[in-house]
PDB file of C-alpha atoms in Angstrom:
ATOM      1  CA  MET A   4       8.664 -12.302 -11.444  1.00  0.00           C
ATOM      2  CA  GLN A   5       8.231 -15.926 -12.318  1.00  0.00           C
ATOM      3  CA  ASP A   6       8.889 -17.158  -8.746  1.00  0.00           C
ATOM      4  CA  GLU A   7       5.759 -15.002  -7.468  1.00  0.00           C
ATOM      5  CA  LYS A   8       3.566 -16.144  -8.734  1.00  0.00           C
ATOM      6  CA  LYS A   9       2.560 -19.247  -7.527  1.00  0.00           C
ATOM      7  CA  THR A  10      -0.504 -19.770  -6.210  1.00  0.00           C
ATOM      8  CA  LYS A  11      -1.931 -20.466  -2.381  1.00  0.00           C
ATOM      9  CA  LYS A  12      -2.935 -24.322  -3.526  1.00  0.00           C
ATOM     10  CA  GLN A  13       0.635 -24.548  -5.056  1.00  0.00           C
ATOM     11  CA  LEU A  14       2.580 -23.121  -1.628  1.00  0.00           C
ATOM     12  CA  ILE A  15       0.589 -25.295   0.640  1.00  0.00           C
ATOM     13  CA  SER A  16       0.993 -28.246  -1.471  1.00  0.00           C
ATOM     14  CA  GLU A  17       5.188 -26.903  -0.801  1.00  0.00           C
ATOM     15  CA  LEU A  18       4.620 -26.340   3.016  1.00  0.00           C
ATOM     16  CA  ALA A  19       2.509 -30.391   3.255  1.00  0.00           C
ATOM     17  CA  GLU A  20       5.456 -31.737   1.750  1.00  0.00           C
ATOM     18  CA  ILE A  21       8.011 -30.426   4.272  1.00  0.00           C
ATOM     19  CA  ARG A  22       5.928 -31.160   7.146  1.00  0.00           C
ATOM     20  CA  ARG A  23       6.017 -34.889   5.314  1.00  0.00           C
ATOM     21  CA  GLN A  24       9.621 -35.066   5.265  1.00  0.00           C
ATOM     22  CA  CYS A  25      10.466 -33.536   8.746  1.00  0.00           C
ATOM     23  CA  ALA A  26       7.938 -35.845  10.123  1.00  0.00           C
ATOM     24  CA  LEU A  27      10.163 -38.840   7.903  1.00  0.00           C
ATOM     25  CA  LEU A  28      13.136 -37.596  10.136  1.00  0.00           C
ATOM     26  CA  GLU A  29      11.820 -37.942  13.544  1.00  0.00           C
ATOM     27  CA  LYS A  30      10.292 -41.175  12.385  1.00  0.00           C
ATOM     28  CA  PRO A  31      12.550 -43.568  10.559  1.00  0.00           C
ATOM     29  CA  ASP A  32      11.426 -46.829   8.990  1.00  0.00           C
ATOM     30  CA  PRO A  33      14.115 -49.360  11.254  1.00  0.00           C
ATOM     31  CA  ASP A  34      12.731 -52.921   9.068  1.00  0.00           C
ATOM     32  CA  ARG A  35      13.193 -51.720   5.990  1.00  0.00           C
ATOM     33  CA  TYR A  36      16.650 -49.431   6.322  1.00  0.00           C
ATOM     34  CA  GLY A  37      17.679 -49.892   9.861  1.00  0.00           C
ATOM     35  CA  ALA A  38      17.202 -46.219  11.950  1.00  0.00           C
ATOM     36  CA  GLU A  39      20.203 -44.177  10.670  1.00  0.00           C
ATOM     37  CA  ALA A  40      20.582 -45.345   7.501  1.00  0.00           C
ATOM     38  CA  ALA A  41      16.735 -44.406   7.079  1.00  0.00           C
ATOM     39  CA  LEU A  42      17.217 -40.855   9.050  1.00  0.00           C
ATOM     40  CA  ARG A  43      20.591 -39.909   6.681  1.00  0.00           C
ATOM     41  CA  GLU A  44      18.346 -40.615   3.708  1.00  0.00           C
ATOM     42  CA  ASN A  45      15.410 -39.174   5.026  1.00  0.00           C
ATOM     43  CA  ASP A  46      17.776 -35.797   6.217  1.00  0.00           C
ATOM     44  CA  GLU A  47      18.894 -35.350   2.182  1.00  0.00           C
ATOM     45  CA  LYS A  48      16.332 -35.757   0.718  1.00  0.00           C
ATOM     46  CA  PHE A  49      14.528 -32.577   3.152  1.00  0.00           C
ATOM     47  CA  ARG A  50      17.820 -30.665   2.985  1.00  0.00           C
ATOM     48  CA  ASN A  51      17.751 -31.611  -1.019  1.00  0.00           C
ATOM     49  CA  ILE A  52      13.957 -30.264  -1.385  1.00  0.00           C
ATOM     50  CA  ALA A  53      14.619 -26.702   1.493  1.00  0.00           C
ATOM     51  CA  GLU A  54      17.999 -26.039   0.033  1.00  0.00           C
ATOM     52  CA  THR A  55      16.706 -26.113  -4.371  1.00  0.00           C
ATOM     53  CA  ALA A  56      13.600 -23.873  -2.704  1.00  0.00           C
ATOM     54  CA  VAL A  57      13.021 -19.887  -4.087  1.00  0.00           C
ATOM     55  CA  ASP A  58      11.574 -18.966  -0.532  1.00  0.00           C
ATOM     56  CA  ALA A  59      13.677 -19.397   2.756  1.00  0.00           C
ATOM     57  CA  ILE A  60      12.217 -22.343   4.444  1.00  0.00           C
ATOM     58  CA  ILE A  61      12.629 -21.957   8.875  1.00  0.00           C
ATOM     59  CA  LEU A  62      12.326 -24.744  10.939  1.00  0.00           C
ATOM     60  CA  ALA A  63      11.207 -23.748  14.603  1.00  0.00           C
ATOM     61  CA  ASN A  64      10.909 -25.982  17.971  1.00  0.00           C
ATOM     62  CA  ARG A  65       8.083 -24.707  20.411  1.00  0.00           C
ATOM     63  CA  ASP A  66       9.954 -22.029  22.670  1.00  0.00           C
ATOM     64  CA  GLY A  67      10.056 -20.417  18.938  1.00  0.00           C
ATOM     65  CA  ASP A  68      14.184 -20.783  18.464  1.00  0.00           C
ATOM     66  CA  ILE A  69      15.064 -21.060  15.164  1.00  0.00           C
ATOM     67  CA  ILE A  70      16.213 -24.989  14.335  1.00  0.00           C
ATOM     68  CA  PHE A  71      16.993 -24.541  10.519  1.00  0.00           C
ATOM     69  CA  TRP A  72      17.696 -22.038   7.576  1.00  0.00           C
ATOM     70  CA  ASN A  73      18.066 -22.978   4.028  1.00  0.00           C
ATOM     71  CA  LYS A  74      19.814 -20.845   1.548  1.00  0.00           C
ATOM     72  CA  SER A  75      17.073 -18.371   0.211  1.00  0.00           C
ATOM     73  CA  ALA A  76      16.808 -17.433   4.143  1.00  0.00           C
ATOM     74  CA  GLN A  77      19.934 -16.627   3.867  1.00  0.00           C
ATOM     75  CA  ARG A  78      19.169 -14.774   0.381  1.00  0.00           C
ATOM     76  CA  ILE A  79      16.826 -13.052   1.961  1.00  0.00           C
ATOM     77  CA  PHE A  80      17.485 -11.909   5.629  1.00  0.00           C
ATOM     78  CA  ALA A  81      21.046 -12.134   5.227  1.00  0.00           C
ATOM     79  CA  TYR A  82      21.649 -14.047   8.199  1.00  0.00           C
ATOM     80  CA  SER A  83      24.317 -16.872   8.394  1.00  0.00           C
ATOM     81  CA  GLU A  84      22.828 -20.646   9.285  1.00  0.00           C
ATOM     82  CA  GLU A  85      25.793 -19.942  11.948  1.00  0.00           C
ATOM     83  CA  GLU A  86      24.875 -16.746  12.898  1.00  0.00           C
ATOM     84  CA  ILE A  87      20.731 -17.231  12.984  1.00  0.00           C
ATOM     85  CA  LEU A  88      20.537 -21.057  14.684  1.00  0.00           C
ATOM     86  CA  GLY A  89      19.236 -21.038  18.228  1.00  0.00           C
ATOM     87  CA  LYS A  90      17.399 -17.656  17.600  1.00  0.00           C
ATOM     88  CA  PRO A  91      14.167 -16.594  18.023  1.00  0.00           C
ATOM     89  CA  LEU A  92      12.185 -16.051  15.535  1.00  0.00           C
ATOM     90  CA  THR A  93      11.391 -12.552  17.258  1.00  0.00           C
ATOM     91  CA  VAL A  94      15.139 -11.205  15.440  1.00  0.00           C
ATOM     92  CA  LEU A  95      13.288 -11.504  12.564  1.00  0.00           C
ATOM     93  CA  MET A  96       9.921  -9.370  12.814  1.00  0.00           C
ATOM     94  CA  PRO A  97       9.899  -5.398  13.248  1.00  0.00           C
ATOM     95  CA  ASP A  98       8.605  -4.826  16.302  1.00  0.00           C
ATOM     96  CA  GLN A  99       4.900  -3.553  15.813  1.00  0.00           C
ATOM     97  CA  TYR A 100       4.668  -8.368  15.514  1.00  0.00           C
ATOM     98  CA  ARG A 101       6.779  -8.942  18.290  1.00  0.00           C
ATOM     99  CA  ASP A 102       4.445  -8.681  21.354  1.00  0.00           C
ATOM    100  CA  ASP A 103       1.615 -10.389  18.980  1.00  0.00           C
ATOM    101  CA  HIS A 104       3.837 -13.115  18.504  1.00  0.00           C
ATOM    102  CA  ARG A 105       4.142 -13.662  21.862  1.00  0.00           C
ATOM    103  CA  ARG A 106       1.100 -13.999  23.188  1.00  0.00           C
ATOM    104  CA  GLY A 107      -0.181 -16.201  19.494  1.00  0.00           C
ATOM    105  CA  MET A 108       3.132 -19.054  21.193  1.00  0.00           C
ATOM    106  CA  GLN A 109       0.912 -18.862  24.562  1.00  0.00           C
ATOM    107  CA  ARG A 110      -2.081 -19.321  22.936  1.00  0.00           C
ATOM    108  CA  LEU A 111      -0.774 -21.796  20.358  1.00  0.00           C
ATOM    109  CA  ALA A 112       0.565 -23.814  23.520  1.00  0.00           C
ATOM    110  CA  SER A 113      -2.574 -23.627  25.302  1.00  0.00           C
ATOM    111  CA  THR A 114      -5.366 -24.175  22.506  1.00  0.00           C
ATOM    112  CA  GLY A 115      -3.069 -25.326  19.618  1.00  0.00           C
ATOM    113  CA  GLU A 116      -4.994 -23.318  17.763  1.00  0.00           C
ATOM    114  CA  SER A 117      -3.281 -20.073  15.348  1.00  0.00           C
ATOM    115  CA  LYS A 118      -4.414 -17.656  12.712  1.00  0.00           C
ATOM    116  CA  TYR A 119      -1.756 -18.447  11.132  1.00  0.00           C
ATOM    117  CA  PHE A 120      -2.079 -21.623  10.206  1.00  0.00           C
ATOM    118  CA  GLY A 121      -3.674 -23.151   6.379  1.00  0.00           C
ATOM    119  CA  ARG A 122      -3.245 -20.015   5.337  1.00  0.00           C
ATOM    120  CA  ILE A 123      -0.502 -17.273   3.528  1.00  0.00           C
ATOM    121  CA  THR A 124      -0.028 -13.868   5.904  1.00  0.00           C
ATOM    122  CA  GLU A 125       1.536 -11.195   4.194  1.00  0.00           C
ATOM    123  CA  MET A 126       2.858  -9.104   6.460  1.00  0.00           C
ATOM    124  CA  GLN A 127       6.480  -7.684   7.237  1.00  0.00           C
ATOM    125  CA  GLY A 128       9.847  -8.823   7.779  1.00  0.00           C
ATOM    126  CA  LEU A 129      13.446  -7.864   9.697  1.00  0.00           C
ATOM    127  CA  ARG A 130      16.850  -8.128   7.837  1.00  0.00           C
ATOM    128  CA  LYS A 131      20.107  -8.606   9.315  1.00  0.00           C
ATOM    129  CA  ASP A 132      20.312  -4.851   8.390  1.00  0.00           C
ATOM    130  CA  GLY A 133      17.197  -3.668  10.015  1.00  0.00           C
ATOM    131  CA  SER A 134      15.767  -3.210   6.672  1.00  0.00           C
ATOM    132  CA  VAL A 135      11.785  -4.165   6.875  1.00  0.00           C
ATOM    133  CA  PHE A 136      10.856  -5.282   3.535  1.00  0.00           C
ATOM    134  CA  PRO A 137       7.148  -6.790   2.725  1.00  0.00           C
ATOM    135  CA  ILE A 138       6.757 -10.606   3.092  1.00  0.00           C
ATOM    136  CA  GLU A 139       4.229 -13.479   2.512  1.00  0.00           C
ATOM    137  CA  LEU A 140       4.050 -16.511   5.467  1.00  0.00           C
ATOM    138  CA  SER A 141       2.490 -19.460   5.658  1.00  0.00           C
ATOM    139  CA  VAL A 142       3.355 -21.203   9.228  1.00  0.00           C
ATOM    140  CA  SER A 143       1.934 -25.115   9.853  1.00  0.00           C
ATOM    141  CA  MET A 144       2.585 -27.073  12.910  1.00  0.00           C
ATOM    142  CA  TRP A 145       3.404 -30.850  13.444  1.00  0.00           C
ATOM    143  CA  LYS A 146       4.259 -33.185  16.611  1.00  0.00           C
ATOM    144  CA  THR A 147       6.637 -36.122  17.528  1.00  0.00           C
ATOM    145  CA  ASP A 148       7.943 -38.125  19.825  1.00  0.00           C
ATOM    146  CA  GLN A 149      10.362 -35.020  20.503  1.00  0.00           C
ATOM    147  CA  GLY A 150       7.758 -32.584  20.728  1.00  0.00           C
ATOM    148  CA  MET A 151       6.185 -29.671  18.551  1.00  0.00           C
ATOM    149  CA  PHE A 152       7.440 -28.164  16.262  1.00  0.00           C
ATOM    150  CA  PHE A 153       6.541 -25.443  13.479  1.00  0.00           C
ATOM    151  CA  SER A 154       7.544 -24.431   9.726  1.00  0.00           C
ATOM    152  CA  GLY A 155       7.239 -22.035   7.853  1.00  0.00           C
ATOM    153  CA  ILE A 156       7.325 -20.880   4.406  1.00  0.00           C
ATOM    154  CA  ILE A 157       8.315 -17.325   2.860  1.00  0.00           C
ATOM    155  CA  ARG A 158       8.588 -15.112   0.614  1.00  0.00           C
ATOM    156  CA  ASP A 159      10.028 -11.339  -0.859  1.00  0.00           C
ATOM    157  CA  ILE A 160       7.506  -9.985  -2.409  1.00  0.00           C
ATOM    158  CA  THR A 161       9.167  -6.641  -2.662  1.00  0.00           C
ATOM    159  CA  LYS A 162       9.774  -6.713  -6.012  1.00  0.00           C
ATOM    160  CA  ARG A 163       5.681  -7.199  -6.006  1.00  0.00           C
ATOM    161  CA  LYS A 164       4.477  -4.844  -4.495  1.00  0.00           C
ATOM    162  CA  LYS A 165       6.840  -2.074  -5.990  1.00  0.00           C
ATOM    163  CA  LEU A 166       5.517  -3.170  -9.028  1.00  0.00           C
ATOM    164  CA  GLU A 167       2.075  -2.680  -7.634  1.00  0.00           C
ATOM    165  CA  SER A 168       2.692   0.801  -6.200  1.00  0.00           C
ATOM    166  CA  GLU A 169       3.613   1.265 -10.122  1.00  0.00           C
ATOM    167  CA  LEU A 170       0.669   0.635 -12.272  1.00  0.00           C
ATOM    168  CA  GLU A 171      -1.352   1.899  -8.802  1.00  0.00           C
ATOM    169  CA  ILE A 172       0.419   5.306  -9.672  1.00  0.00           C
ATOM    170  CA  MET A 173       0.239   5.317 -13.319  1.00  0.00           C
ATOM    171  CA  ALA A 174      -4.106   4.124 -12.429  1.00  0.00           C
ATOM    172  CA  THR A 175      -4.458   6.691 -10.614  1.00  0.00           C
ATOM    173  CA  THR A 176      -2.327  10.071 -11.821  1.00  0.00           C
ATOM    174  CA  ASP A 177      -2.807  12.395 -14.874  1.00  0.00           C
ATOM    175  CA  LYS A 178       0.323  11.704 -16.971  1.00  0.00           C
ATOM    176  CA  LEU A 179       0.206  15.204 -17.891  1.00  0.00           C
ATOM    177  CA  THR A 180       0.408  17.446 -14.606  1.00  0.00           C
ATOM    178  CA  GLN A 181       1.239  14.463 -12.536  1.00  0.00           C
ATOM    179  CA  ALA A 182      -1.815  15.654 -10.259  1.00  0.00           C
ATOM    180  CA  PHE A 183      -4.648  12.936  -9.361  1.00  0.00           C
ATOM    181  CA  ASN A 184      -7.333  11.670 -11.899  1.00  0.00           C
ATOM    182  CA  ARG A 185     -10.729  10.969 -11.710  1.00  0.00           C
ATOM    183  CA  THR A 186     -10.144   7.116 -11.022  1.00  0.00           C
ATOM    184  CA  LYS A 187      -8.516   8.319  -7.676  1.00  0.00           C
ATOM    185  CA  PHE A 188     -11.486  10.846  -7.549  1.00  0.00           C
ATOM    186  CA  TYR A 189     -14.120   8.322  -7.322  1.00  0.00           C
ATOM    187  CA  LYS A 190     -11.798   6.141  -4.692  1.00  0.00           C
ATOM    188  CA  VAL A 191     -11.252   8.572  -2.068  1.00  0.00           C
ATOM    189  CA  ILE A 192     -14.865   9.960  -2.403  1.00  0.00           C
ATOM    190  CA  LYS A 193     -16.290   6.654  -1.068  1.00  0.00           C
ATOM    191  CA  ASN A 194     -13.903   6.446   1.912  1.00  0.00           C
ATOM    192  CA  GLU A 195     -14.117  10.192   2.391  1.00  0.00           C
ATOM    193  CA  PHE A 196     -17.936   9.844   2.353  1.00  0.00           C
ATOM    194  CA  GLU A 197     -17.643   6.958   4.931  1.00  0.00           C
ATOM    195  CA  ARG A 198     -15.446   8.501   7.524  1.00  0.00           C
ATOM    196  CA  ALA A 199     -17.727  11.451   6.732  1.00  0.00           C
ATOM    197  CA  ARG A 200     -21.039   9.799   7.906  1.00  0.00           C
ATOM    198  CA  ARG A 201     -19.242   8.003  10.962  1.00  0.00           C
ATOM    199  CA  TYR A 202     -17.871  10.306  13.050  1.00  0.00           C
ATOM    200  CA  GLY A 203     -19.584  13.594  11.376  1.00  0.00           C
ATOM    201  CA  HIS A 204     -16.263  15.374  10.776  1.00  0.00           C
ATOM    202  CA  PRO A 205     -16.676  17.400   8.254  1.00  0.00           C
ATOM    203  CA  LEU A 206     -15.420  17.651   4.541  1.00  0.00           C
ATOM    204  CA  SER A 207     -15.241  19.734   1.192  1.00  0.00           C
ATOM    205  CA  LEU A 208     -14.679  20.165  -2.283  1.00  0.00           C
ATOM    206  CA  VAL A 209     -13.311  22.771  -3.755  1.00  0.00           C
ATOM    207  CA  MET A 210     -13.855  22.960  -7.747  1.00  0.00           C
ATOM    208  CA  PHE A 211     -11.662  25.872 -10.134  1.00  0.00           C
ATOM    209  CA  ASP A 212     -10.597  25.935 -13.664  1.00  0.00           C
ATOM    210  CA  ILE A 213      -8.188  28.926 -15.900  1.00  0.00           C
ATOM    211  CA  ASP A 214     -10.084  31.788 -16.219  1.00  0.00           C
ATOM    212  CA  HIS A 215      -9.622  31.810 -20.579  1.00  0.00           C
ATOM    213  CA  PHE A 216      -7.789  29.344 -20.100  1.00  0.00           C
ATOM    214  CA  LYS A 217      -8.570  28.828 -24.312  1.00  0.00           C
ATOM    215  CA  ARG A 218      -6.574  32.366 -25.787  1.00  0.00           C
ATOM    216  CA  ILE A 219      -3.891  31.022 -24.075  1.00  0.00           C
ATOM    217  CA  ASN A 220      -3.659  28.156 -26.324  1.00  0.00           C
ATOM    218  CA  ASP A 221      -4.878  30.073 -29.455  1.00  0.00           C
ATOM    219  CA  THR A 222      -2.484  32.608 -28.702  1.00  0.00           C
ATOM    220  CA  TYR A 223       0.677  30.920 -27.508  1.00  0.00           C
ATOM    221  CA  GLY A 224       0.184  27.443 -28.580  1.00  0.00           C
ATOM    222  CA  HIS A 225      -0.528  24.387 -26.826  1.00  0.00           C
ATOM    223  CA  SER A 226       3.164  23.317 -25.237  1.00  0.00           C
ATOM    224  CA  VAL A 227       2.359  26.690 -22.967  1.00  0.00           C
ATOM    225  CA  GLY A 228      -1.054  25.666 -22.498  1.00  0.00           C
ATOM    226  CA  ASP A 229       0.382  22.481 -20.675  1.00  0.00           C
ATOM    227  CA  TYR A 230       3.188  24.368 -18.987  1.00  0.00           C
ATOM    228  CA  VAL A 231       0.248  26.683 -17.350  1.00  0.00           C
ATOM    229  CA  LEU A 232      -1.934  22.906 -16.362  1.00  0.00           C
ATOM    230  CA  GLN A 233       1.603  21.456 -14.740  1.00  0.00           C
ATOM    231  CA  THR A 234       3.079  24.896 -13.371  1.00  0.00           C
ATOM    232  CA  LEU A 235      -0.477  25.797 -12.259  1.00  0.00           C
ATOM    233  CA  THR A 236       0.070  22.110 -10.770  1.00  0.00           C
ATOM    234  CA  ARG A 237       2.683  22.629  -8.768  1.00  0.00           C
ATOM    235  CA  ILE A 238       1.280  26.172  -7.324  1.00  0.00           C
ATOM    236  CA  VAL A 239      -1.466  24.567  -5.685  1.00  0.00           C
ATOM    237  CA  SER A 240       0.233  21.699  -4.489  1.00  0.00           C
ATOM    238  CA  GLU A 241       2.394  23.742  -2.499  1.00  0.00           C
ATOM    239  CA  ASN A 242      -0.570  25.734  -0.614  1.00  0.00           C
ATOM    240  CA  LEU A 243      -2.536  22.114   0.353  1.00  0.00           C
ATOM    241  CA  ARG A 244      -2.084  19.491   3.303  1.00  0.00           C
ATOM    242  CA  GLU A 245      -0.974  15.994   3.073  1.00  0.00           C
ATOM    243  CA  VAL A 246      -4.300  14.655   3.115  1.00  0.00           C
ATOM    244  CA  ASP A 247      -5.823  16.598   0.789  1.00  0.00           C
ATOM    245  CA  TYR A 248      -6.346  15.715  -3.000  1.00  0.00           C
ATOM    246  CA  LEU A 249      -5.897  17.482  -5.895  1.00  0.00           C
ATOM    247  CA  ILE A 250      -7.366  15.641  -9.034  1.00  0.00           C
ATOM    248  CA  ARG A 251      -7.123  16.952 -12.561  1.00  0.00           C
ATOM    249  CA  TRP A 252     -10.737  16.604 -13.371  1.00  0.00           C
ATOM    250  CA  GLY A 253     -10.586  17.542 -17.150  1.00  0.00           C
ATOM    251  CA  GLY A 254      -8.880  19.716 -19.578  1.00  0.00           C
ATOM    252  CA  GLU A 255      -8.437  22.953 -17.251  1.00  0.00           C
ATOM    253  CA  GLU A 256     -11.026  22.205 -14.671  1.00  0.00           C
ATOM    254  CA  PHE A 257      -9.928  20.706 -10.815  1.00  0.00           C
ATOM    255  CA  ASN A 258     -11.294  19.109  -8.050  1.00  0.00           C
ATOM    256  CA  ILE A 259      -9.218  19.684  -3.922  1.00  0.00           C
ATOM    257  CA  ILE A 260     -11.021  16.902  -1.350  1.00  0.00           C
ATOM    258  CA  THR A 261     -10.624  18.849   1.809  1.00  0.00           C
ATOM    259  CA  PRO A 262     -10.906  15.860   4.865  1.00  0.00           C
ATOM    260  CA  ASP A 263     -11.862  17.377   8.210  1.00  0.00           C
ATOM    261  CA  THR A 264     -12.732  20.739   6.825  1.00  0.00           C
ATOM    262  CA  ASP A 265     -15.711  22.698   6.629  1.00  0.00           C
ATOM    263  CA  MET A 266     -16.913  25.323   4.248  1.00  0.00           C
ATOM    264  CA  LYS A 267     -15.426  28.531   6.172  1.00  0.00           C
ATOM    265  CA  ARG A 268     -12.235  27.125   6.247  1.00  0.00           C
ATOM    266  CA  ALA A 269     -12.059  25.968   3.034  1.00  0.00           C
ATOM    267  CA  GLU A 270     -13.540  29.373   1.872  1.00  0.00           C
ATOM    268  CA  VAL A 271     -10.407  30.250   3.402  1.00  0.00           C
ATOM    269  CA  LEU A 272      -7.564  27.506   1.448  1.00  0.00           C
ATOM    270  CA  ALA A 273      -9.631  28.734  -1.925  1.00  0.00           C
ATOM    271  CA  ASP A 274      -8.297  32.068  -1.356  1.00  0.00           C
ATOM    272  CA  ARG A 275      -5.189  30.990  -0.410  1.00  0.00           C
ATOM    273  CA  ILE A 276      -5.082  29.562  -3.633  1.00  0.00           C
ATOM    274  CA  ARG A 277      -6.722  31.966  -5.768  1.00  0.00           C
ATOM    275  CA  LYS A 278      -3.811  34.691  -4.442  1.00  0.00           C
ATOM    276  CA  ALA A 279      -1.311  32.396  -5.350  1.00  0.00           C
ATOM    277  CA  VAL A 280      -1.972  32.059  -8.754  1.00  0.00           C
ATOM    278  CA  GLU A 281      -3.157  35.283  -9.452  1.00  0.00           C
ATOM    279  CA  SER A 282       0.752  36.823  -8.159  1.00  0.00           C
ATOM    280  CA  TYR A 283       2.681  34.001  -9.917  1.00  0.00           C
ATOM    281  CA  ARG A 284       4.211  35.448 -13.706  1.00  0.00           C
ATOM    282  CA  PHE A 285       4.086  32.760 -16.044  1.00  0.00           C
ATOM    283  CA  ASP A 286       6.386  32.547 -18.292  1.00  0.00           C
ATOM    284  CA  GLN A 287       5.415  33.291 -22.350  1.00  0.00           C
ATOM    285  CA  ALA A 288       1.003  33.874 -20.824  1.00  0.00           C
ATOM    286  CA  GLY A 289       1.966  36.299 -18.333  1.00  0.00           C
ATOM    287  CA  THR A 290      -0.627  36.476 -15.203  1.00  0.00           C
ATOM    288  CA  LEU A 291      -3.646  34.309 -14.881  1.00  0.00           C
ATOM    289  CA  THR A 292      -6.151  33.332 -12.768  1.00  0.00           C
ATOM    290  CA  ILE A 293      -8.440  30.835 -11.851  1.00  0.00           C
ATOM    291  CA  SER A 294     -12.115  30.841 -10.283  1.00  0.00           C
ATOM    292  CA  LEU A 295     -12.821  28.411  -7.399  1.00  0.00           C
ATOM    293  CA  GLY A 296     -16.579  26.934  -6.332  1.00  0.00           C
ATOM    294  CA  VAL A 297     -16.559  25.594  -2.569  1.00  0.00           C
ATOM    295  CA  ALA A 298     -18.854  22.881  -1.138  1.00  0.00           C
ATOM    296  CA  GLN A 299     -19.175  21.407   2.303  1.00  0.00           C
ATOM    297  CA  PHE A 300     -20.410  17.799   2.347  1.00  0.00           C
ATOM    298  CA  MET A 301     -24.182  17.014   2.836  1.00  0.00           C
ATOM    299  CA  ALA A 302     -24.838  13.349   4.746  1.00  0.00           C
ATOM    300  CA  ASP A 303     -27.818  12.424   1.349  1.00  0.00           C
ATOM    301  CA  ASP A 304     -24.879  13.883  -1.222  1.00  0.00           C
ATOM    302  CA  ASN A 305     -23.747  11.539  -2.902  1.00  0.00           C
ATOM    303  CA  GLU A 306     -20.289  11.816  -5.799  1.00  0.00           C
ATOM    304  CA  ASP A 307     -22.369  13.078  -8.363  1.00  0.00           C
ATOM    305  CA  THR A 308     -24.553  15.615  -6.175  1.00  0.00           C
ATOM    306  CA  PHE A 309     -21.555  16.787  -4.296  1.00  0.00           C
ATOM    307  CA  VAL A 310     -19.326  17.677  -7.487  1.00  0.00           C
ATOM    308  CA  LYS A 311     -22.729  19.496  -9.582  1.00  0.00           C
ATOM    309  CA  ARG A 312     -22.493  21.669  -6.028  1.00  0.00           C
ATOM    310  CA  ALA A 313     -19.350  22.778  -5.828  1.00  0.00           C
ATOM    311  CA  ASP A 314     -19.147  22.895  -9.898  1.00  0.00           C
ATOM    312  CA  ASP A 315     -22.125  25.499  -9.658  1.00  0.00           C
ATOM    313  CA  ALA A 316     -20.463  27.575  -7.662  1.00  0.00           C
ATOM    314  CA  MET A 317     -17.132  27.730  -9.248  1.00  0.00           C
ATOM    315  CA  TYR A 318     -19.690  28.804 -12.371  1.00  0.00           C
ATOM    316  CA  LEU A 319     -21.636  31.452 -10.420  1.00  0.00           C
ATOM    317  CA  ALA A 320     -18.081  33.188 -10.026  1.00  0.00           C
ATOM    318  CA  LYS A 321     -16.920  32.959 -13.368  1.00  0.00           C
ATOM    319  CA  LYS A 322     -20.590  34.511 -14.322  1.00  0.00           C
ATOM    320  CA  LYS A 323     -19.810  37.266 -11.291  1.00  0.00           C
ATOM    321  CA  GLY A 324     -16.545  38.064 -12.551  1.00  0.00           C
ATOM    322  CA  ARG A 325     -13.951  35.546 -12.535  1.00  0.00           C
ATOM    323  CA  ASN A 326     -10.821  35.538  -9.897  1.00  0.00           C
ATOM    324  CA  ARG A 327     -13.251  34.676  -7.173  1.00  0.00           C
ATOM    325  CA  ILE A 328     -14.432  32.119  -4.678  1.00  0.00           C
ATOM    326  CA  GLU A 329     -18.266  31.479  -4.699  1.00  0.00           C
ATOM    327  CA  VAL A 330     -20.014  28.689  -2.095  1.00  0.00           C
ATOM    328  CA  CYS A 331     -22.912  26.588  -2.538  1.00  0.00           C
ATOM    329  CA  ALA A 332     -24.747  27.256   0.618  1.00  0.00           C
TER     330      ALA A 332
END
């Protein structure tokens, strides 16, 4: 991980040094060393810097053809120097980037400007075996009497992205049930509110909890209670769409965020879940039921009012006898 912690300033500094060394390759000092001696010395300096770099260093000519390829580029992309020299940079890009690259080269030729210069960009690279992986890319350009050249530093950030994903999962997932937690709820609901308001799409919330759950813990112990919560999560998840979010709200209470779903369809979903739970026989605990409340998003809702309306409907279901659904009008 240490190699992935360089700052943007450090990366740009490295790139500046590479550019300087490349420029020296094109402009030897004949008065001091003689043209050939200076060229050999500067070539050796540049290669020492490039070949010991952890990141891929790639040079290309104005046509976008690769003219230099260091050892880290070979390690990251799996092409040998012999295989890659003279090939277009597009062989290192997934299809979705290639048209943009060609347009960028045309724009660069006419204006001398590129959106990638002077910044670090996250995108994807393409290995020799066809696998796609995340990279950080820093690009620069320089001109000599022989034309325009490009240099790029590429870092494989696969490990970092994997760690970030794992940390995100840990931060937004309930440890016992593997449903999402409240942190995830507030992240998702903010985005869904924006979508609902912008595009006028319906959005509903289903809240439910287990009827008489305290009896299960008191009668069979907390280990059976934990099993019930885990199994219930699986049953509910099997009845949801990929776009729905199951949230453990606390204890035996859960929320389901249902994007693009109006009240009527959310009620149908709630009843399907209710029946699936009611018909399942839990080990030791036997059969159990849930009570559910449904609310549809209103333009003046915030997170608290939206949840409260679903919560009020759920408690009305409990008051009316449990194992039923109530909706918030």
